[in-house]
Coordinates of C-alpha atoms and ligand atoms in Angstrom, one line a residue:
M26 CA -30.0 17.1 -88.9
V27 CA -27.4 19.9 -88.9
T28 CA -25.3 19.9 -92.1
A29 CA -21.6 20.6 -92.3
D30 CA -22.4 23.8 -94.1
Q31 CA -24.7 25.0 -91.4
L32 CA -22.1 24.2 -88.8
L33 CA -19.5 26.2 -90.8
V34 CA -21.9 29.2 -91.1
K35 CA -22.6 29.1 -87.4
Q36 CA -18.8 28.9 -86.7
I37 CA -18.2 31.9 -88.9
N38 CA -21.0 33.9 -87.4
K39 CA -19.9 33.1 -83.9
S40 CA -16.4 34.3 -84.7
I41 CA -17.9 37.5 -86.2
V42 CA -19.9 38.1 -83.0
L43 CA -16.9 37.5 -80.8
N44 CA -14.6 39.7 -82.8
T45 CA -17.2 42.5 -82.8
I46 CA -17.3 42.4 -79.0
R47 CA -13.5 42.5 -78.9
K48 CA -13.2 45.4 -81.3
K49 CA -16.0 47.5 -79.8
E50 CA -14.9 46.6 -76.2
V51 CA -18.4 47.2 -74.8
I52 CA -21.6 46.6 -76.9
S53 CA -25.1 45.3 -76.6
R54 CA -26.8 42.4 -78.4
A55 CA -28.8 44.9 -80.5
G56 CA -25.6 46.8 -81.2
I57 CA -23.9 43.6 -82.5
A58 CA -26.9 42.9 -84.8
E59 CA -26.9 46.4 -86.1
F60 CA -23.1 46.4 -86.7
T61 CA -22.8 42.9 -88.3
G62 CA -26.2 42.7 -90.1
L63 CA -26.9 39.4 -88.4
N64 CA -30.4 39.0 -87.2
K65 CA -31.2 39.6 -83.5
S66 CA -32.2 36.0 -82.6
T67 CA -29.0 34.6 -84.2
V68 CA -26.9 37.2 -82.2
S69 CA -28.7 36.3 -78.9
F70 CA -28.2 32.6 -79.5
L71 CA -24.5 33.0 -80.2
V72 CA -23.9 35.4 -77.4
D73 CA -25.6 33.0 -75.0
E74 CA -23.2 30.2 -76.2
L75 CA -20.2 32.5 -75.8
I76 CA -21.3 33.4 -72.3
K77 CA -21.7 29.7 -71.4
E78 CA -18.2 29.1 -72.8
G79 CA -16.8 31.8 -70.5
L80 CA -15.5 33.9 -73.4
V81 CA -18.0 36.8 -73.0
K82 CA -19.6 38.4 -70.0
E83 CA -22.5 40.7 -69.2
I84 CA -21.5 43.9 -67.4
G85 CA -24.7 45.6 -66.6
L86 CA -27.1 48.0 -68.3
G87 CA -26.2 50.6 -70.9
E88 CA -27.8 53.7 -72.2
S89 CA -31.3 53.3 -73.8
K90 CA -32.0 54.6 -77.2
G91 CA -35.7 54.6 -76.3
G92 CA -37.3 51.5 -74.6
R93 CA -35.6 49.2 -72.3
K94 CA -31.9 49.7 -71.3
P95 CA -29.7 47.1 -73.0
I96 CA -27.5 44.6 -71.2
M97 CA -23.9 45.4 -72.2
L98 CA -21.3 42.8 -73.2
M99 CA -17.5 42.5 -73.0
I100 CA -14.9 39.9 -73.6
N101 CA -14.5 38.0 -70.3
D102 CA -11.0 38.7 -69.2
K103 CA -11.4 35.9 -66.6
G104 CA -12.4 33.5 -69.4
G105 CA -8.9 32.0 -69.7
C106 CA -5.2 32.7 -69.9
V107 CA -2.6 32.5 -72.7
I108 CA 1.1 31.9 -72.4
G109 CA 3.4 33.5 -74.9
V110 CA 7.1 32.7 -75.1
D111 CA 9.7 34.6 -77.0
L112 CA 12.7 32.3 -77.5
G113 CA 15.5 34.7 -78.4
V114 CA 19.1 33.8 -79.3
N115 CA 20.4 35.0 -75.9
Y116 CA 17.2 35.2 -73.8
I117 CA 13.8 33.7 -73.2
L118 CA 10.9 35.9 -72.2
S119 CA 7.6 34.3 -71.1
V120 CA 4.4 36.2 -70.5
L121 CA 1.0 35.2 -69.1
T122 CA -2.0 37.2 -70.3
D123 CA -5.7 37.2 -70.1
L124 CA -7.9 36.9 -73.2
V125 CA -7.6 40.5 -74.2
G126 CA -3.8 40.6 -73.9
N127 CA -3.3 42.2 -70.5
V128 CA 0.0 40.9 -69.1
L129 CA -0.6 39.2 -65.7
W130 CA 2.9 37.9 -65.2
E131 CA 6.2 37.8 -67.0
K132 CA 9.7 36.7 -66.6
K133 CA 12.9 37.0 -68.7
I134 CA 16.0 35.0 -68.3
D135 CA 19.3 35.3 -70.2
I136 CA 20.8 32.3 -72.0
R137 CA 24.4 32.0 -72.9
L138 CA 25.1 32.4 -76.7
G139 CA 25.7 28.9 -78.1
E140 CA 24.1 27.2 -75.1
D141 CA 23.3 23.5 -75.4
K142 CA 20.0 22.7 -77.1
E143 CA 18.7 20.4 -74.3
K144 CA 19.5 23.0 -71.7
V145 CA 17.7 25.8 -73.6
I146 CA 14.6 23.6 -74.0
G147 CA 14.7 22.7 -70.3
L148 CA 14.7 26.4 -69.4
L149 CA 11.9 27.1 -71.8
M150 CA 9.8 24.3 -70.3
R151 CA 10.5 25.7 -66.8
L152 CA 9.4 29.2 -67.8
I153 CA 6.1 27.9 -69.2
E154 CA 5.7 25.9 -65.9
E155 CA 6.3 29.1 -63.9
A156 CA 3.7 31.0 -66.0
M157 CA 1.2 28.2 -65.3
E158 CA 1.9 28.4 -61.6
N159 CA 1.2 32.1 -61.6
A160 CA -2.0 31.9 -63.6
P161 CA -5.2 33.0 -61.8
R162 CA -8.3 30.8 -61.6
T163 CA -10.3 31.3 -64.9
V164 CA -13.2 29.5 -66.6
N165 CA -11.1 27.7 -69.2
G166 CA -7.6 27.8 -67.7
I167 CA -4.6 28.0 -70.0
M168 CA -6.1 28.1 -73.5
G169 CA -2.9 27.8 -75.5
I170 CA 0.8 28.4 -75.6
G171 CA 2.5 30.4 -78.4
V172 CA 6.2 30.3 -79.0
G173 CA 8.3 32.6 -81.3
V174 CA 11.6 31.0 -82.5
P175 CA 14.6 32.8 -84.2
G176 CA 14.8 30.6 -87.3
I177 CA 12.8 29.1 -90.1
V178 CA 9.8 27.1 -88.9
D179 CA 7.3 24.7 -90.4
Y180 CA 4.5 26.3 -88.5
R181 CA 1.9 23.6 -89.5
K182 CA 4.0 20.8 -88.0
G183 CA 5.5 23.1 -85.3
L184 CA 9.0 22.0 -86.4
V185 CA 12.0 24.3 -86.1
L186 CA 13.7 23.5 -89.4
M187 CA 16.8 25.6 -88.8
A188 CA 17.7 28.2 -86.3
P189 CA 21.2 29.2 -87.4
N190 CA 21.9 31.5 -84.4
L191 CA 20.8 28.8 -81.9
K192 CA 22.4 26.1 -84.1
W193 CA 19.2 24.0 -84.1
K194 CA 18.0 21.8 -86.9
D195 CA 14.8 19.8 -87.2
V196 CA 13.6 20.3 -83.6
P197 CA 9.9 19.2 -83.1
L198 CA 9.3 21.9 -80.5
K199 CA 5.5 22.0 -80.7
E200 CA 5.3 18.2 -80.1
M201 CA 7.7 18.4 -77.2
V202 CA 5.8 21.2 -75.4
E203 CA 2.4 19.7 -76.1
E204 CA 3.6 16.3 -74.8
R205 CA 4.8 17.9 -71.6
F206 CA 1.8 20.2 -70.8
K207 CA -1.1 18.7 -72.8
I208 CA -2.1 22.1 -74.0
K209 CA -2.4 23.3 -77.6
V210 CA 0.9 24.9 -78.8
Y211 CA 1.5 27.2 -81.8
I212 CA 5.0 27.9 -83.0
D213 CA 6.2 30.4 -85.6
N214 CA 9.2 32.3 -86.6
E215 CA 9.9 35.2 -84.2
A216 CA 9.6 37.9 -86.8
N217 CA 6.2 36.5 -88.1
V218 CA 5.1 36.4 -84.5
G219 CA 6.3 40.0 -83.9
A220 CA 4.3 41.2 -86.9
V221 CA 1.2 39.4 -85.7
G222 CA 1.7 40.9 -82.3
E223 CA 1.9 44.4 -83.8
K224 CA -1.3 43.8 -85.7
W225 CA -3.2 42.6 -82.6
F226 CA -1.7 44.7 -79.8
G227 CA 0.9 47.2 -81.2
I228 CA 1.0 50.2 -83.6
G229 CA -0.1 48.0 -86.5
V230 CA -3.7 47.6 -85.3
E231 CA -5.1 50.1 -87.8
C232 CA -2.7 49.2 -90.6
S233 CA -3.3 46.6 -93.3
N234 CA 0.0 46.6 -95.1
F235 CA 3.2 46.8 -93.0
I236 CA 6.5 45.1 -92.6
Y237 CA 7.8 44.3 -89.1
V238 CA 11.6 44.2 -88.9
S239 CA 13.0 42.3 -86.0
A240 CA 16.4 43.8 -85.4
G241 CA 18.1 41.6 -82.8
I242 CA 21.1 39.3 -82.9
G243 CA 20.0 38.6 -86.5
I244 CA 17.3 40.3 -88.6
G245 CA 14.0 38.7 -89.6
T246 CA 10.9 40.3 -91.1
G247 CA 7.2 39.6 -90.8
I248 CA 5.1 40.8 -93.7
I249 CA 1.4 41.8 -93.2
I250 CA -0.5 42.1 -96.5
N251 CA -4.2 43.1 -96.6
G252 CA -4.4 42.6 -92.8
A253 CA -2.9 39.1 -92.7
L254 CA 0.5 37.5 -92.3
Y255 CA 2.1 36.7 -95.7
R256 CA 3.7 33.3 -95.3
G257 CA 4.7 32.5 -98.9
A258 CA 4.3 29.1 -100.6
S259 CA 5.5 27.0 -97.6
G260 CA 5.6 29.4 -94.7
L261 CA 9.2 30.5 -95.1
A262 CA 8.7 34.1 -96.5
G263 CA 10.3 37.0 -94.7
E264 CA 14.0 35.8 -94.4
I265 CA 15.1 39.2 -95.7
G266 CA 17.9 39.3 -93.1
H267 CA 19.6 37.0 -95.6
V268 CA 19.2 39.1 -98.7
T269 CA 22.6 40.0 -100.2
I270 CA 23.6 43.6 -99.8
N271 CA 27.3 43.1 -100.6
I272 CA 28.2 40.7 -103.3
Y273 CA 31.9 40.8 -102.4
D274 CA 31.5 39.8 -98.8
E275 CA 32.3 36.7 -96.8
L276 CA 30.1 33.7 -96.1
C277 CA 27.1 34.1 -93.8
N278 CA 26.1 31.2 -91.5
C279 CA 23.1 30.7 -93.8
G280 CA 25.4 29.8 -96.7
N281 CA 24.8 33.0 -98.7
I282 CA 27.3 35.9 -98.9
G283 CA 27.0 39.5 -97.7
C284 CA 23.7 39.1 -95.9
W285 CA 21.9 42.2 -94.6
E286 CA 21.9 41.0 -91.0
N287 CA 25.7 40.9 -91.0
Y288 CA 25.6 44.7 -91.4
A289 CA 22.6 45.8 -89.4
S290 CA 22.0 43.5 -86.4
E291 CA 23.1 43.4 -82.8
R292 CA 25.9 41.1 -83.9
A293 CA 27.0 43.6 -86.6
L294 CA 27.0 46.4 -83.9
L295 CA 29.3 44.3 -81.7
D296 CA 31.6 43.5 -84.6
Y297 CA 31.8 47.2 -85.5
M298 CA 32.5 48.2 -81.9
R299 CA 35.2 45.6 -81.5
A300 CA 36.9 46.8 -84.7
Q301 CA 36.8 50.4 -83.4
L302 CA 38.4 49.4 -80.1
K303 CA 41.1 47.4 -81.9
Q304 CA 41.9 50.6 -83.8
G305 CA 42.5 52.2 -80.4
K306 CA 39.4 54.3 -80.1
Q307 CA 38.1 54.7 -76.6
D308 CA 36.1 57.2 -74.4
D309 CA 35.0 57.5 -70.8
Y310 CA 32.6 54.7 -71.2
I311 CA 34.2 52.2 -73.5
N312 CA 37.8 51.1 -73.8
S313 CA 39.7 48.1 -75.0
E314 CA 39.2 46.4 -71.6
S315 CA 35.4 46.4 -72.1
I316 CA 35.5 44.3 -75.3
G317 CA 34.5 41.1 -73.5
D318 CA 31.6 42.7 -71.6
L319 CA 30.0 44.5 -74.5
N320 CA 26.5 43.7 -75.6
A321 CA 23.9 45.7 -77.5
L322 CA 21.9 46.7 -74.5
R323 CA 25.0 48.0 -72.8
I324 CA 26.1 49.8 -75.9
I325 CA 22.7 51.5 -76.2
D326 CA 22.9 52.5 -72.5
F327 CA 26.4 54.0 -73.0
A328 CA 25.2 55.9 -76.1
H329 CA 22.4 57.4 -74.0
K330 CA 24.9 58.4 -71.4
G331 CA 27.0 60.2 -74.0
S332 CA 29.6 57.7 -75.3
N333 CA 30.6 58.9 -78.7
I334 CA 31.9 55.5 -79.9
A335 CA 28.6 53.9 -78.9
I336 CA 26.6 56.7 -80.7
E337 CA 28.8 56.3 -83.9
G338 CA 28.3 52.5 -83.8
L339 CA 24.6 52.8 -83.5
K340 CA 24.5 55.4 -86.3
E341 CA 26.4 53.0 -88.6
I342 CA 24.0 50.2 -87.8
G343 CA 21.1 52.7 -88.4
R344 CA 22.4 53.5 -91.8
N345 CA 22.8 49.8 -92.7
L346 CA 19.3 49.1 -91.4
G347 CA 18.1 51.9 -93.7
I348 CA 19.7 50.2 -96.7
G349 CA 17.7 47.0 -96.2
I350 CA 14.6 49.0 -95.5
V351 CA 15.0 50.8 -98.8
N352 CA 14.8 47.4 -100.5
L353 CA 11.8 46.4 -98.4
I354 CA 9.9 49.6 -99.3
N355 CA 10.7 49.2 -103.0
I356 CA 9.4 45.6 -103.0
F357 CA 6.3 45.9 -100.9
N358 CA 5.1 49.6 -100.9
P359 CA 4.0 49.2 -97.3
E360 CA 2.0 51.8 -95.3
M361 CA 4.4 51.4 -92.4
V362 CA 7.7 49.8 -91.5
I363 CA 7.9 48.8 -87.8
I364 CA 11.3 48.2 -86.2
G365 CA 11.3 46.0 -83.2
N366 CA 13.6 43.9 -81.0
T367 CA 16.7 45.2 -79.2
L368 CA 17.9 47.8 -81.6
S369 CA 14.5 49.6 -81.5
L370 CA 15.6 50.7 -78.0
A371 CA 18.1 53.0 -79.7
E372 CA 15.2 54.7 -81.6
D373 CA 16.5 58.2 -81.0
I374 CA 19.8 57.4 -82.7
I375 CA 18.9 54.9 -85.4
L376 CA 15.6 56.2 -86.6
P377 CA 17.0 59.5 -88.1
E378 CA 19.7 57.5 -89.9
I379 CA 17.2 55.1 -91.3
L380 CA 14.9 58.0 -92.5
D381 CA 17.9 59.7 -94.0
E382 CA 18.9 56.6 -96.0
V383 CA 15.3 56.0 -97.1
S384 CA 14.7 59.6 -98.2
K385 CA 18.0 59.6 -100.2
K386 CA 17.8 56.2 -101.7
C387 CA 14.3 54.8 -101.9
F388 CA 12.8 55.2 -105.4
I389 CA 9.1 54.9 -104.5
Y390 CA 9.4 56.9 -101.2
K391 CA 9.3 60.0 -103.4
Y392 CA 5.8 59.1 -104.5
H393 CA 4.5 57.4 -101.4
D394 CA 5.1 58.5 -97.8
V395 CA 5.9 55.5 -95.7
K396 CA 5.7 55.7 -91.9
I397 CA 8.8 54.3 -90.2
R398 CA 8.3 53.6 -86.6
T399 CA 9.7 51.6 -83.7
S400 CA 7.7 49.1 -81.9
K401 CA 6.0 50.4 -78.8
L402 CA 5.8 46.8 -77.5
N403 CA 9.7 46.9 -77.5
F404 CA 10.9 43.8 -75.8
H405 CA 7.4 42.4 -75.5
A406 CA 6.7 42.3 -79.3
G407 CA 7.9 38.7 -79.6
A408 CA 6.1 37.4 -76.5
M409 CA 2.9 39.4 -77.2
G410 CA 3.1 38.1 -80.8
A411 CA 3.3 34.6 -79.4
V412 CA 0.2 35.3 -77.3
S413 CA -1.6 36.6 -80.4
L414 CA -0.8 33.3 -82.3
V415 CA -3.1 31.7 -79.7
I416 CA -5.7 34.5 -79.4
S417 CA -6.0 34.9 -83.2
K418 CA -6.9 31.2 -83.4
L419 CA -9.3 31.5 -80.5
F420 CA -11.1 34.4 -82.0
A421 CA -11.2 32.8 -85.4
H422 CA -12.5 29.5 -84.0
P423 CA -14.3 30.2 -80.7
E424 CA -15.1 26.4 -80.3
F425 CA -11.4 25.5 -79.9
Ligands
ZN268 ZN1 22.7 34.9 -94.4

């Protein structure tokens, strides 16, 4: 008779073995036993199970430390695939990866701001379908779908409670996607997802305490404390884009006033640029006729080509990002702040402004050097984060 406790111990040990192989990339059974302190027969038994399940593979003989040459092990990249979807406010990006996060296929489509909910969900389903059509043959097929959503999410139920920039309320997205594809689905707020992505695949890998700032149409943050995502009492932590930085300001669409994201997001950049153009400012790249066509990517592109108005706009947004980041550092004392999403593409312009604000205004920065970096996953942070929602579950519970 196997007791529930014994099953749990086995489950935990199996997850330890699987994660050791992932972290070491190539390791022998004896190496795992030595590294984890588990006894050799337990390791052998669990490795055999993981091989049968297609999650681990043998790759030939390694160097001997005296005696027989050991058989080396790796995560089986052909063990299965994962789909990650970054549902943005004005785009959807879908990626298909193997079990170690190598991107095998990807596609990004633009969506119109304020597009009808049913239409957006239809496009999202179609992109998942396309990812499945492009999946190679693997042992376990598609092992899960992760979706990052720009709003507050009940991640346990997979319910989008409110996505102000999409104008969604109470959308049971997990249920809808699971119903359609009969595959396990994980949904979370896009900034949480981005933070998890940085922890698994980005510059946060070696870092236990960091804040990921998703600076896109709005601003969201994902908070990693002691190596794990901090969700708060009911999973809604991190809505720091809606922290007040101006008590004399107008209403935000969240119901508060003077929210950070109204000063430091893509939308704030557009508002700033429009105001400049209305005042008659123009240069060789941007003039009053371009108002309708402007978007953040285009402004960043113009700035890199030398448009002074675009550079000034991005500097202004950089300073405003810095003001919110000062607050974050004062609250959390993180090792690192990672800036992701669209505005991170203007790293060369915004980062010096942020650093300047932080060094001038942040109280604890004088005593503790915080690294401020931009995401190297850039536009993939959200989608890779959605992938890591699935992969983190898989590596925590190899049986799933
Ligand atoms: Zn707000």
